[in-house]
PDB file of N, CA and C and ligand atoms in Angstrom:
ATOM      1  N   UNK A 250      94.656  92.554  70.777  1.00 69.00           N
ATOM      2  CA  UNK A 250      95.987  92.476  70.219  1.00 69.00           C
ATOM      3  C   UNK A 250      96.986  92.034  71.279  1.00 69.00           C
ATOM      4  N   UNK A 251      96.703  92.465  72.574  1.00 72.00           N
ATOM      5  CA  UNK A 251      97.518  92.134  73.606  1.00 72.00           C
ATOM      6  C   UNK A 251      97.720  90.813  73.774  1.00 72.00           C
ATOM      7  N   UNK A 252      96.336  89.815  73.841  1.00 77.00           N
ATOM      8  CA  UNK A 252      96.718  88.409  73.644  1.00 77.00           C
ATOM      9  C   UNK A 252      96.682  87.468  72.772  1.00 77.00           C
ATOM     10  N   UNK A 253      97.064  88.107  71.698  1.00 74.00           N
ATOM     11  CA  UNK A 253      97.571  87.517  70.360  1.00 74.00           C
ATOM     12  C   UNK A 253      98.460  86.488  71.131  1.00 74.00           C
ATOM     13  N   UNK A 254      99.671  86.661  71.149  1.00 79.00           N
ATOM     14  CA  UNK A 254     100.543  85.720  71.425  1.00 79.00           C
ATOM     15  C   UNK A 254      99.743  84.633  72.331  1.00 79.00           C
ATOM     16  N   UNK A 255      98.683  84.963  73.372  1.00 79.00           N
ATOM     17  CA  UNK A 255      98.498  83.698  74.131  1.00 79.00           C
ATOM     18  C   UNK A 255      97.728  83.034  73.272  1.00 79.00           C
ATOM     19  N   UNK A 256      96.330  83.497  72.397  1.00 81.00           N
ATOM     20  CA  UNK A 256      96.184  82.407  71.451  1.00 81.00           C
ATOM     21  C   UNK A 256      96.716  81.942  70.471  1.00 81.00           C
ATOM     22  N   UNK A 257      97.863  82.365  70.307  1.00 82.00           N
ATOM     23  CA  UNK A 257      98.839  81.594  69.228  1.00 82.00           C
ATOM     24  C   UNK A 257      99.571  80.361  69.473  1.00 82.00           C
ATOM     25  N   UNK A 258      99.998  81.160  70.656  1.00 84.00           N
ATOM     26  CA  UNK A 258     100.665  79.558  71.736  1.00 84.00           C
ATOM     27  C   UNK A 258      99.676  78.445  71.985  1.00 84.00           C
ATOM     28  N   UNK A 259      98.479  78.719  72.013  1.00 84.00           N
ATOM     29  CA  UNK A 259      97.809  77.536  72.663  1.00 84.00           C
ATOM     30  C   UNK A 259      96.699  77.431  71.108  1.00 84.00           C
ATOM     31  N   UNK A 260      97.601  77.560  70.355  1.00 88.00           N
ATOM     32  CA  UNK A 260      96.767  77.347  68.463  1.00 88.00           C
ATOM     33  C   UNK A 260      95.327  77.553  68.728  1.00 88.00           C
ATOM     34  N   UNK A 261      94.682  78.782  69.285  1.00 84.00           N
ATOM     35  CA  UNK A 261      93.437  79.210  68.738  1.00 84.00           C
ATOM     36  C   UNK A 261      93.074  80.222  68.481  1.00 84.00           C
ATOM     37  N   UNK A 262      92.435  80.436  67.686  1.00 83.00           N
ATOM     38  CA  UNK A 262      92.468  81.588  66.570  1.00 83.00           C
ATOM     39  C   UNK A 262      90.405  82.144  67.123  1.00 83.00           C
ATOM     40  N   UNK A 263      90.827  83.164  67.121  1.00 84.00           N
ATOM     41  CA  UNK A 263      89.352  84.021  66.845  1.00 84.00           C
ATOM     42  C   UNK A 263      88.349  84.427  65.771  1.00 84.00           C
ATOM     43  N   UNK A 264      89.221  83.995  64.594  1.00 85.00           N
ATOM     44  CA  UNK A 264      88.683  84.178  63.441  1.00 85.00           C
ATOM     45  C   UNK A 264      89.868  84.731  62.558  1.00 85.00           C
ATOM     46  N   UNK A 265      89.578  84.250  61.141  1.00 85.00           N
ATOM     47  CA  UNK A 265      90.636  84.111  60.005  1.00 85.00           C
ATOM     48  C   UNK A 265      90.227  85.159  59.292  1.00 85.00           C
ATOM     49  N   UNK A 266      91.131  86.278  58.904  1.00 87.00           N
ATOM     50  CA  UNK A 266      90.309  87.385  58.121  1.00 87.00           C
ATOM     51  C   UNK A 266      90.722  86.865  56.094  1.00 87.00           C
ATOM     52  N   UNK A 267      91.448  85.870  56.465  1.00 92.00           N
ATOM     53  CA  UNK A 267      91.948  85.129  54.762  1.00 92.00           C
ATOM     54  C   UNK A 267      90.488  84.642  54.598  1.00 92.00           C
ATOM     55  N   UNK A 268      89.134  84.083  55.576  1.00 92.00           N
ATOM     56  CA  UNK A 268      88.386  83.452  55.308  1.00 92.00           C
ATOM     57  C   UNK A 268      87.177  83.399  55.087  1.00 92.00           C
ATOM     58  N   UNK A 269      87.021  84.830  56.129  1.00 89.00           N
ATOM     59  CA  UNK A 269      86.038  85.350  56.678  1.00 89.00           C
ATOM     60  C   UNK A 269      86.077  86.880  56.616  1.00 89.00           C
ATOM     61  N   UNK A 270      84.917  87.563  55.657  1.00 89.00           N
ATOM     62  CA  UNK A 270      85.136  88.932  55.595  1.00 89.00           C
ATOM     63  C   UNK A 270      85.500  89.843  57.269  1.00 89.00           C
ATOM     64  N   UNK A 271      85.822  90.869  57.415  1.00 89.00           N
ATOM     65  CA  UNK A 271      86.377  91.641  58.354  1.00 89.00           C
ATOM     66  C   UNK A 271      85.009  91.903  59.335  1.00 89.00           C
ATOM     67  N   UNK A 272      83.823  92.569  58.182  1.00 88.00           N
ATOM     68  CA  UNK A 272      82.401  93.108  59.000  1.00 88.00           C
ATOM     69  C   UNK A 272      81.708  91.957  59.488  1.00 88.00           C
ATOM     70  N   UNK A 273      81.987  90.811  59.495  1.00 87.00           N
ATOM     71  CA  UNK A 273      80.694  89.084  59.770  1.00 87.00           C
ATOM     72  C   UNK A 273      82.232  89.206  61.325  1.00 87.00           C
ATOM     73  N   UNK A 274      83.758  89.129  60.947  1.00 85.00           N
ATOM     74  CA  UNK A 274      84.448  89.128  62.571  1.00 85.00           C
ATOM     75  C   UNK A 274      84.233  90.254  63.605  1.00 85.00           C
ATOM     76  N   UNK A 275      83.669  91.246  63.399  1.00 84.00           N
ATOM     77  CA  UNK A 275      83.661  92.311  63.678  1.00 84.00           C
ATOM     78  C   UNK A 275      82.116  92.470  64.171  1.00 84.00           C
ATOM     79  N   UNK A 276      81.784  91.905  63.734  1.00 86.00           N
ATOM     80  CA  UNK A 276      80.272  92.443  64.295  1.00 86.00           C
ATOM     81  C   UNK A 276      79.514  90.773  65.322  1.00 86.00           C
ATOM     82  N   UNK A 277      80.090  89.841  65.381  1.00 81.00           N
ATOM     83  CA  UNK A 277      79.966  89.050  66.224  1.00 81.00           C
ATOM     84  C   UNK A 277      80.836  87.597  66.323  1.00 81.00           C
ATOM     85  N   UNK A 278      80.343  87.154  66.804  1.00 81.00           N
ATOM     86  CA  UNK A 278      81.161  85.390  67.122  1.00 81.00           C
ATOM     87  C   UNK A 278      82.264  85.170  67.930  1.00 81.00           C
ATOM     88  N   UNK A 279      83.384  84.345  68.158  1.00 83.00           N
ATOM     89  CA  UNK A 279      84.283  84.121  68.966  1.00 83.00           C
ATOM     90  C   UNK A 279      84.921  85.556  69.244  1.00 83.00           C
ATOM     91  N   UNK A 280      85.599  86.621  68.236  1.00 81.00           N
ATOM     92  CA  UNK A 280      86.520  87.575  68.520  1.00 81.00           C
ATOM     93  C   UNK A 280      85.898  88.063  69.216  1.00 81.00           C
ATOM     94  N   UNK A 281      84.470  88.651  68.971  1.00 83.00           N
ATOM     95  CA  UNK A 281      83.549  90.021  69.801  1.00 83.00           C
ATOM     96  C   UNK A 281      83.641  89.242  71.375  1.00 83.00           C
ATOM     97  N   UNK A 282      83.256  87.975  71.980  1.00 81.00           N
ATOM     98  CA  UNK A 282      83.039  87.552  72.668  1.00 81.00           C
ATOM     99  C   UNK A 282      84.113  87.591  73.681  1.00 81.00           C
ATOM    100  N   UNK A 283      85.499  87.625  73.211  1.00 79.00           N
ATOM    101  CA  UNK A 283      86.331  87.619  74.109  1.00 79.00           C
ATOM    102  C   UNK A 283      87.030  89.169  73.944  1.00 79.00           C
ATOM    103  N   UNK A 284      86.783  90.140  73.016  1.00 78.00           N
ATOM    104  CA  UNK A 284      87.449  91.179  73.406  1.00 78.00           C
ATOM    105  C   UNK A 284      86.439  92.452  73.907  1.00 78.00           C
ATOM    106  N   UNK A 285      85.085  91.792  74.095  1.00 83.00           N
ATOM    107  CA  UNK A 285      84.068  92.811  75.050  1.00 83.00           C
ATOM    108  C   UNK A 285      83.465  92.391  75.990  1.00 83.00           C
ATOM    109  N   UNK A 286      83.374  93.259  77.317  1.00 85.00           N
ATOM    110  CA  UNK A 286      83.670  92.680  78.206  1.00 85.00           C
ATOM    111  C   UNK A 286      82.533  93.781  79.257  1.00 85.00           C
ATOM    112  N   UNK A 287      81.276  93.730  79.366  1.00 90.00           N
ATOM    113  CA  UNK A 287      80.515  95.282  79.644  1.00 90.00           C
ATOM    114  C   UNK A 287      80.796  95.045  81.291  1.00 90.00           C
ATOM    115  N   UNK A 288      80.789  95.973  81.310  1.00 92.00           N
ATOM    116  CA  UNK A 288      80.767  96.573  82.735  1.00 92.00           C
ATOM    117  C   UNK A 288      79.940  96.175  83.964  1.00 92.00           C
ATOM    118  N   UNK A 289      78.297  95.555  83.052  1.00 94.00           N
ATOM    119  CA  UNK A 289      77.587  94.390  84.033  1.00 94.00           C
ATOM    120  C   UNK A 289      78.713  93.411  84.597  1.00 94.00           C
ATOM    121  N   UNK A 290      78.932  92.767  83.305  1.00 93.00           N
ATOM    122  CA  UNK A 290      79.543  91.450  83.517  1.00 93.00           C
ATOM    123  C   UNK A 290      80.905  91.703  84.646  1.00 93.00           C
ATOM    124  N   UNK A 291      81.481  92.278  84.191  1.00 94.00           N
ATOM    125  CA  UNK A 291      82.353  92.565  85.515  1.00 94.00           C
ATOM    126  C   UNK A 291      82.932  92.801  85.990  1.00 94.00           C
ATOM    127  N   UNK A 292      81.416  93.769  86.818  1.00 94.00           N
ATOM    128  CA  UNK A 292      81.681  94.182  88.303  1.00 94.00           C
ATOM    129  C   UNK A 292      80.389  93.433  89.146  1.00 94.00           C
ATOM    130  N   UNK A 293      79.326  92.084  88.470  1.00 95.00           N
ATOM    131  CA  UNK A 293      79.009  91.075  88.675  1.00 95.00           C
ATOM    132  C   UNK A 293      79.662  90.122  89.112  1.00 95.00           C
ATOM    133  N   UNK A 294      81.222  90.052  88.504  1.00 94.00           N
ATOM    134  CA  UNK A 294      81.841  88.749  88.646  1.00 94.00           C
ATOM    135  C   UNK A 294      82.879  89.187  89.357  1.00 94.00           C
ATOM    136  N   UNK A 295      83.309  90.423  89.693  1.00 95.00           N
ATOM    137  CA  UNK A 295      84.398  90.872  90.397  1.00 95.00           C
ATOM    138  C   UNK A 295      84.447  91.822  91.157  1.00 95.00           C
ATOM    139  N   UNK A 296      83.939  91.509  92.193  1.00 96.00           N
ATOM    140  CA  UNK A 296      83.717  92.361  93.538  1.00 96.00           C
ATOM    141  C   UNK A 296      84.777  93.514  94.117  1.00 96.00           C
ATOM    142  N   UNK A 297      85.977  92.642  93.888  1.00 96.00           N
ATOM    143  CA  UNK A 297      86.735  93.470  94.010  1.00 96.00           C
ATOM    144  C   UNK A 297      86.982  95.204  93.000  1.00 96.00           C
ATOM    145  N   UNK A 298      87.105  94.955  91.971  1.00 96.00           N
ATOM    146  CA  UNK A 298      86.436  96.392  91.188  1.00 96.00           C
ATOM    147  C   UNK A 298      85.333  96.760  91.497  1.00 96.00           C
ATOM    148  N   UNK A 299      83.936  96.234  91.420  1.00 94.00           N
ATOM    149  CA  UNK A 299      82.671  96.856  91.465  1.00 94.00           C
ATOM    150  C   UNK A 299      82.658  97.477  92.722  1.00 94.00           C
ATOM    151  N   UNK A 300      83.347  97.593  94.286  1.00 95.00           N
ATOM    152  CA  UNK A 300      83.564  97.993  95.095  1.00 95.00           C
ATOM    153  C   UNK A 300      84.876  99.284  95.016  1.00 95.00           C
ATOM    154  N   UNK A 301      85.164  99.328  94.357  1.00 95.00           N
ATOM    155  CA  UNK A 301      86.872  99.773  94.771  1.00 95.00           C
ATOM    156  C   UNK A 301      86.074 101.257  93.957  1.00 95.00           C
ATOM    157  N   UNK A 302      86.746 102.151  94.793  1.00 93.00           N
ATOM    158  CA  UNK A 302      86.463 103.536  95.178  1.00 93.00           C
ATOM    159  C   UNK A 302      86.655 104.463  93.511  1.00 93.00           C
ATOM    160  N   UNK A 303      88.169 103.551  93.009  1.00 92.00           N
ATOM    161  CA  UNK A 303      88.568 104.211  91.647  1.00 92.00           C
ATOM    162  C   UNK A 303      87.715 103.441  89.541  1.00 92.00           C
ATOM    163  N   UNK A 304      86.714 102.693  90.050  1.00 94.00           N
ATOM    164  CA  UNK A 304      86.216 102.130  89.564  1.00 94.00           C
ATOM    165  C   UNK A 304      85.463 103.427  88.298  1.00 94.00           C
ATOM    166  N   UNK A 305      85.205 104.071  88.782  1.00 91.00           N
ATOM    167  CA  UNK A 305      84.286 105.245  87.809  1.00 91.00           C
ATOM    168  C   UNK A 305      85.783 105.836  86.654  1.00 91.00           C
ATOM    169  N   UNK A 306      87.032 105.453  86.965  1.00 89.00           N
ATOM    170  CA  UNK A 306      88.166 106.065  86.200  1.00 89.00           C
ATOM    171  C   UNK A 306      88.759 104.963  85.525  1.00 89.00           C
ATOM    172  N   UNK A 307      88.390 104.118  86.429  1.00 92.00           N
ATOM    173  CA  UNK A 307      89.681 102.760  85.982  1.00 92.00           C
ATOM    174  C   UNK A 307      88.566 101.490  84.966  1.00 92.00           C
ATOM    175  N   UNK A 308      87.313 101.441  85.428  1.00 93.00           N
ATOM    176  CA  UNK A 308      86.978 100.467  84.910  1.00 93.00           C
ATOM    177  C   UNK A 308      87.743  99.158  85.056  1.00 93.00           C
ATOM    178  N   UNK A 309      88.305  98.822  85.669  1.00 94.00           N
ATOM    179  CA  UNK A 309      88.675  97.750  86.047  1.00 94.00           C
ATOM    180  C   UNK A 309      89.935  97.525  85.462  1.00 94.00           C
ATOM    181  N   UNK A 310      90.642  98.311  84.765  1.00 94.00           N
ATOM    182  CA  UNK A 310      91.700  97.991  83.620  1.00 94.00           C
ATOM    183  C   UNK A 310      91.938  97.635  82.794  1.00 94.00           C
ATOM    184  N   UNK A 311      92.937  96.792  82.465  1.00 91.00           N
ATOM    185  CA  UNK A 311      93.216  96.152  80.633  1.00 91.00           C
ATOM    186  C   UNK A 311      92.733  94.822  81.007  1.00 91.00           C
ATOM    187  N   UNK A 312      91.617  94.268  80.061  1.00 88.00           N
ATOM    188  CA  UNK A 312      91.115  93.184  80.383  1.00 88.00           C
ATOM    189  C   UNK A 312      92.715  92.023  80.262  1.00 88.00           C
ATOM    190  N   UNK A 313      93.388  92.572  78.961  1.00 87.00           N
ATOM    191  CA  UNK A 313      94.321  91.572  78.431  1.00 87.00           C
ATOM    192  C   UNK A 313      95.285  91.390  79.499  1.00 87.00           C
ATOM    193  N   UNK A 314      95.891  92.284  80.649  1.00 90.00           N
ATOM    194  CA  UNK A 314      96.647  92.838  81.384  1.00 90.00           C
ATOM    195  C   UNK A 314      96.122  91.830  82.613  1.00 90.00           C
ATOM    196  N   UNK A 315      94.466  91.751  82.922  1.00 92.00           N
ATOM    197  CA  UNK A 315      93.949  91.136  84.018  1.00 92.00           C
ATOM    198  C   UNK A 315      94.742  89.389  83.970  1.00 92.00           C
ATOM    199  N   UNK A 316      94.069  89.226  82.797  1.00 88.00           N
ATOM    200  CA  UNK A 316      94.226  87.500  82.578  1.00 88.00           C
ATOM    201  C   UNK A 316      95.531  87.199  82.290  1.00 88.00           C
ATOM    202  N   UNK A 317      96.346  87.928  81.692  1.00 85.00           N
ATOM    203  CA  UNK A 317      98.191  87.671  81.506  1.00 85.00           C
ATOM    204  C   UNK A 317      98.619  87.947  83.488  1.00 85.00           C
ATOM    205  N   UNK A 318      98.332  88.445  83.749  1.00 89.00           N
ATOM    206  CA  UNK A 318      99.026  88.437  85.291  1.00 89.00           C
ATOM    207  C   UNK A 318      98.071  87.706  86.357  1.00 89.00           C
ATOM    208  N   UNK A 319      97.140  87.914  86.574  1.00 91.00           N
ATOM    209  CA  UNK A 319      96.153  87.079  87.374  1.00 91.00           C
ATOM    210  C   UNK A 319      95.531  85.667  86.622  1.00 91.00           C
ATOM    211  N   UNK A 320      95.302  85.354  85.260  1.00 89.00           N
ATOM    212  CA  UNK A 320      94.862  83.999  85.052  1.00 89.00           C
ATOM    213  C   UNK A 320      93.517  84.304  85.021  1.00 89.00           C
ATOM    214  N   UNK A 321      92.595  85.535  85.229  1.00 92.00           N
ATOM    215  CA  UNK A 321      91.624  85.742  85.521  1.00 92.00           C
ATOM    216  C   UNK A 321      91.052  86.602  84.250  1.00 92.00           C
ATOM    217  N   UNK A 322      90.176  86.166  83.155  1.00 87.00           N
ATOM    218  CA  UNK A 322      89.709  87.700  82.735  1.00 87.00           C
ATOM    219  C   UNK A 322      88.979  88.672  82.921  1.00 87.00           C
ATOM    220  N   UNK A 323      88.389  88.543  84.120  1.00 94.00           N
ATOM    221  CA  UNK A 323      87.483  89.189  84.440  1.00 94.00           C
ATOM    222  C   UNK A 323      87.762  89.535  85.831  1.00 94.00           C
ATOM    223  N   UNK A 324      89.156  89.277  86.367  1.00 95.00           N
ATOM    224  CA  UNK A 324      90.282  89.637  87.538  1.00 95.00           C
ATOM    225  C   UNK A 324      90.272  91.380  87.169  1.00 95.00           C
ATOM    226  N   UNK A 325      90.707  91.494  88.338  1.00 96.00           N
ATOM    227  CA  UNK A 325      91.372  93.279  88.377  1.00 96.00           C
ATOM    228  C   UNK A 325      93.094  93.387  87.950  1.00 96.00           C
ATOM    229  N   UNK A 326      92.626  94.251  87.052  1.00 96.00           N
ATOM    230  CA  UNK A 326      94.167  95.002  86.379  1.00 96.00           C
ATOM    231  C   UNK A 326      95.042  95.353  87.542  1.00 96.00           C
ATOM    232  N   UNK A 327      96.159  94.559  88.019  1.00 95.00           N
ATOM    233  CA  UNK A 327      97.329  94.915  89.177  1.00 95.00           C
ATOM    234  C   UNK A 327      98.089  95.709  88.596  1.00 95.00           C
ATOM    235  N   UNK A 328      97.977  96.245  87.715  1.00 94.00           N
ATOM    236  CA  UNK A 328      99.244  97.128  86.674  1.00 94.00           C
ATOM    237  C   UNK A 328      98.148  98.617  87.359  1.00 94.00           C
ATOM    238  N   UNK A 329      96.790  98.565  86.878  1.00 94.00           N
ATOM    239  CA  UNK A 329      96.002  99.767  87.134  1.00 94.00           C
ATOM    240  C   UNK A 329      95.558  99.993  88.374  1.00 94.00           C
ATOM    241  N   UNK A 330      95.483  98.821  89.599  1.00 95.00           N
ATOM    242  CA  UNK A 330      95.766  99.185  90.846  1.00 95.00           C
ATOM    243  C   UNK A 330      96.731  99.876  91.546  1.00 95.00           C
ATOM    244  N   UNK A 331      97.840  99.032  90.867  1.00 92.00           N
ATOM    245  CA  UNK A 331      99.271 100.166  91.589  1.00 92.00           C
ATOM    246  C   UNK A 331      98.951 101.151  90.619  1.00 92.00           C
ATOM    247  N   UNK A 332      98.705 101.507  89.595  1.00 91.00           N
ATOM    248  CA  UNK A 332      98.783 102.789  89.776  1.00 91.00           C
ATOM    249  C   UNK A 332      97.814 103.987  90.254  1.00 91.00           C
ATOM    250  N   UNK A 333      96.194 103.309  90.584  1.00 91.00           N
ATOM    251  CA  UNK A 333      95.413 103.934  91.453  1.00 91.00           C
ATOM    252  C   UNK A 333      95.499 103.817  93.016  1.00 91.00           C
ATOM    253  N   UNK A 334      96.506 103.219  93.174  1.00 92.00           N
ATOM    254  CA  UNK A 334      96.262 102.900  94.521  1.00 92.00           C
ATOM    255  C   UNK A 334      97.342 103.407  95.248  1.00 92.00           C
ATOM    256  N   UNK A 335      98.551 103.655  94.597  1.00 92.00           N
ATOM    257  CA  UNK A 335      99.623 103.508  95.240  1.00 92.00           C
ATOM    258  C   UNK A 335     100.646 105.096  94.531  1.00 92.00           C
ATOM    259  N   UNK A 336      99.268 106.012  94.733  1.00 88.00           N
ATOM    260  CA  UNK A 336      99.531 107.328  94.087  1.00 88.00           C
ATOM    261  C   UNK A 336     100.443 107.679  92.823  1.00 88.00           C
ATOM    262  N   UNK A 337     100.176 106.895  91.897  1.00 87.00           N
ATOM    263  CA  UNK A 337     100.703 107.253  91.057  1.00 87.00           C
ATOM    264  C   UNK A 337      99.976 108.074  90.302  1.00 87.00           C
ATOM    265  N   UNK A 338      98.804 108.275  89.986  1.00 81.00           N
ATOM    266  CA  UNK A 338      97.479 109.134  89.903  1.00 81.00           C
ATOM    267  C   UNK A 338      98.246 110.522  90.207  1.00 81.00           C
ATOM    268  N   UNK A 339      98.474 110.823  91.637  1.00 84.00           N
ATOM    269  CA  UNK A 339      99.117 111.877  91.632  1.00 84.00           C
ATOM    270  C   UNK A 339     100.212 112.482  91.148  1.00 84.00           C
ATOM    271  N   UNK A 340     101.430 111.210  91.492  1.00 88.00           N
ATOM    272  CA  UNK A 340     102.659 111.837  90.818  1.00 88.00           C
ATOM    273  C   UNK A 340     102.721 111.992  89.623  1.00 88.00           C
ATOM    274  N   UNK A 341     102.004 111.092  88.829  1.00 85.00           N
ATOM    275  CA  UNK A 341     101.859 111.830  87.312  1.00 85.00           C
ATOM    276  C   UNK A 341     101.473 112.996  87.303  1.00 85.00           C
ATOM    277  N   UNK A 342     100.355 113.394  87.799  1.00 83.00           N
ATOM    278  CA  UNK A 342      99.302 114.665  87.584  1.00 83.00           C
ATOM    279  C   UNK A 342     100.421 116.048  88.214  1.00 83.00           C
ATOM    280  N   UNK A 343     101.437 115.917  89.138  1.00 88.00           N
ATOM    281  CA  UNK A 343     102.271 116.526  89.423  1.00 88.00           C
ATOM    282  C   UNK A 343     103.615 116.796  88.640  1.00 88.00           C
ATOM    283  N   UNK A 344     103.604 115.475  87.532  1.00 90.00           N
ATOM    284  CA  UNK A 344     104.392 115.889  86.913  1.00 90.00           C
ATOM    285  C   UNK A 344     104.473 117.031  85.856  1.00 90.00           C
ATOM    286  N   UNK A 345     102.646 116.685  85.694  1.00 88.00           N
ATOM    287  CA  UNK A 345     102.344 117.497  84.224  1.00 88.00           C
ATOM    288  C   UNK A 345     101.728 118.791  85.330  1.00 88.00           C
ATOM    289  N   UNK A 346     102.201 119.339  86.124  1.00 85.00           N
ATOM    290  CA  UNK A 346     101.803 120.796  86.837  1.00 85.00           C
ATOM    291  C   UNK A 346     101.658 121.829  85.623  1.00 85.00           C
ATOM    292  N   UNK A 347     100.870 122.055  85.621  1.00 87.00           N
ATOM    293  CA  UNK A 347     101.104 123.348  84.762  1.00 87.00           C
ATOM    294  C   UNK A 347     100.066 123.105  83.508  1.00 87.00           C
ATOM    295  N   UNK A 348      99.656 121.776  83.524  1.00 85.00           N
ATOM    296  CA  UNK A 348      98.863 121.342  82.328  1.00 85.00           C
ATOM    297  C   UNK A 348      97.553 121.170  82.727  1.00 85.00           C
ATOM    298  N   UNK A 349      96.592 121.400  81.889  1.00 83.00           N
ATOM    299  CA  UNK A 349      95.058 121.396  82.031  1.00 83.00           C
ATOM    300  C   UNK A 349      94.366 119.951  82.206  1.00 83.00           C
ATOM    301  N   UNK A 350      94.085 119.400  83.121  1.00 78.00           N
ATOM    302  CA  UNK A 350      93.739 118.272  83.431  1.00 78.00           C
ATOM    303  C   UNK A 350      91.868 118.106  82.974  1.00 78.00           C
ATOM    304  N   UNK A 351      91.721 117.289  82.097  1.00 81.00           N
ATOM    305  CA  UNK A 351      89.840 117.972  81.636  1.00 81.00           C
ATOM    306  C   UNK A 351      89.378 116.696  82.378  1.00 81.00           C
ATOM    307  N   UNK A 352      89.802 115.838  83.183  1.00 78.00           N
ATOM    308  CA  UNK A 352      89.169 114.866  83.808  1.00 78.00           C
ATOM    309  C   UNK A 352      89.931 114.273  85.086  1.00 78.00           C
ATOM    310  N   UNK A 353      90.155 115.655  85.427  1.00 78.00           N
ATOM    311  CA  UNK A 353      90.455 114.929  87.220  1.00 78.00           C
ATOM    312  C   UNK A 353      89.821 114.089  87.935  1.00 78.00           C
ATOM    313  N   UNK A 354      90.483 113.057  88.234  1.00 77.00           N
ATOM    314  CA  UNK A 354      89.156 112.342  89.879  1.00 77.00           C
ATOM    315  C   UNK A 354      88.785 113.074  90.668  1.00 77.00           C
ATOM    316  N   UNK A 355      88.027 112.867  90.877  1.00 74.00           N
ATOM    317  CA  UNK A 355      86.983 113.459  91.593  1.00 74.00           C
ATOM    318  C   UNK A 355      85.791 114.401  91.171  1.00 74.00           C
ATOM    319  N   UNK A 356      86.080 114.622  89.703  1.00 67.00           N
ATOM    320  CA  UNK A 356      85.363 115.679  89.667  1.00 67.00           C
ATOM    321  C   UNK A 356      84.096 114.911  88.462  1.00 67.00           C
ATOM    322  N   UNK A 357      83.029 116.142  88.302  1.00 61.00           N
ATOM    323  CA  UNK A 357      81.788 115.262  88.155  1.00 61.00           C
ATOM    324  C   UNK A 357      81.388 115.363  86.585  1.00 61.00           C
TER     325      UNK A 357
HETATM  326  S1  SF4 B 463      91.661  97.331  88.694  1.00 91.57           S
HETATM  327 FE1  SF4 B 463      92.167  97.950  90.777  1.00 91.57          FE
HETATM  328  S2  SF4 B 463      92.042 100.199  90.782  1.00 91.57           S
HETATM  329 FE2  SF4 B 463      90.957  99.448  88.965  1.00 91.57          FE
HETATM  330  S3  SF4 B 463      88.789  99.293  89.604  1.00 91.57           S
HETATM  331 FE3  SF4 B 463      89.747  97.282  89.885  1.00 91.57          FE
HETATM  332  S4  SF4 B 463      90.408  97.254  92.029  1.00 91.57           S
HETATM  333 FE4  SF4 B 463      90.049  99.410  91.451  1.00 91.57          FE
END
């Protein structure tokens, strides 16, 4: 949904649901292809995540987020770096003091 607008601008469409039932777009062809993205593929193609320490939380980020700011889709989320990198991880988690955190980093 995030890059709706970029294939609109550049007139290409993933599939027509006026044309094409919902379960035949949904279960394969152009849409599936560009909005899944496994975790082989990349941290194969992007070293920079498959290395990076916060990778087990972040997964690499918003794929849509990667390719709107880097040009890359299979680039690292700079929106989810600064905020793993540049403690925001914490100051959130400090904001919500007092609240039950069921998936802290670090823990297993
Ligand atoms: S997007 Fe940034 S923080 Fe997330 S895994 Fe990749 S390099 Fe690490």
């Amino acid at each position: 949904m995030q890059l709706s607008g970029f294939y609109d601008a550049r007139k290409e469409f993933l599939g027509n649901i006026k044309t094409e039932d919902l379960q035949t777009l949904l279960q394969g062809g152009k849409y599936l292809d560009e909005v899944c993205t496994t975790i082989k593929t990349l941290t194969e193609n992007n070293p920079k995540c498959g290395g990076c320490e916060y990778f087990r939380y972040c997964v690499g980020g918003c794929r849509a987020l990667a390719f709107g700011l880097t040009g890359d889709k299979l680039g690292s989320d700079p929106a989810k770096c600064a905020f793993f990198k540049m403690d925001y991880y914490e100051k959130i988690t400090a904001l919500f003091d007092g609240w039950k955190n069921l998936a802290p980093i670090g823990s297993e």
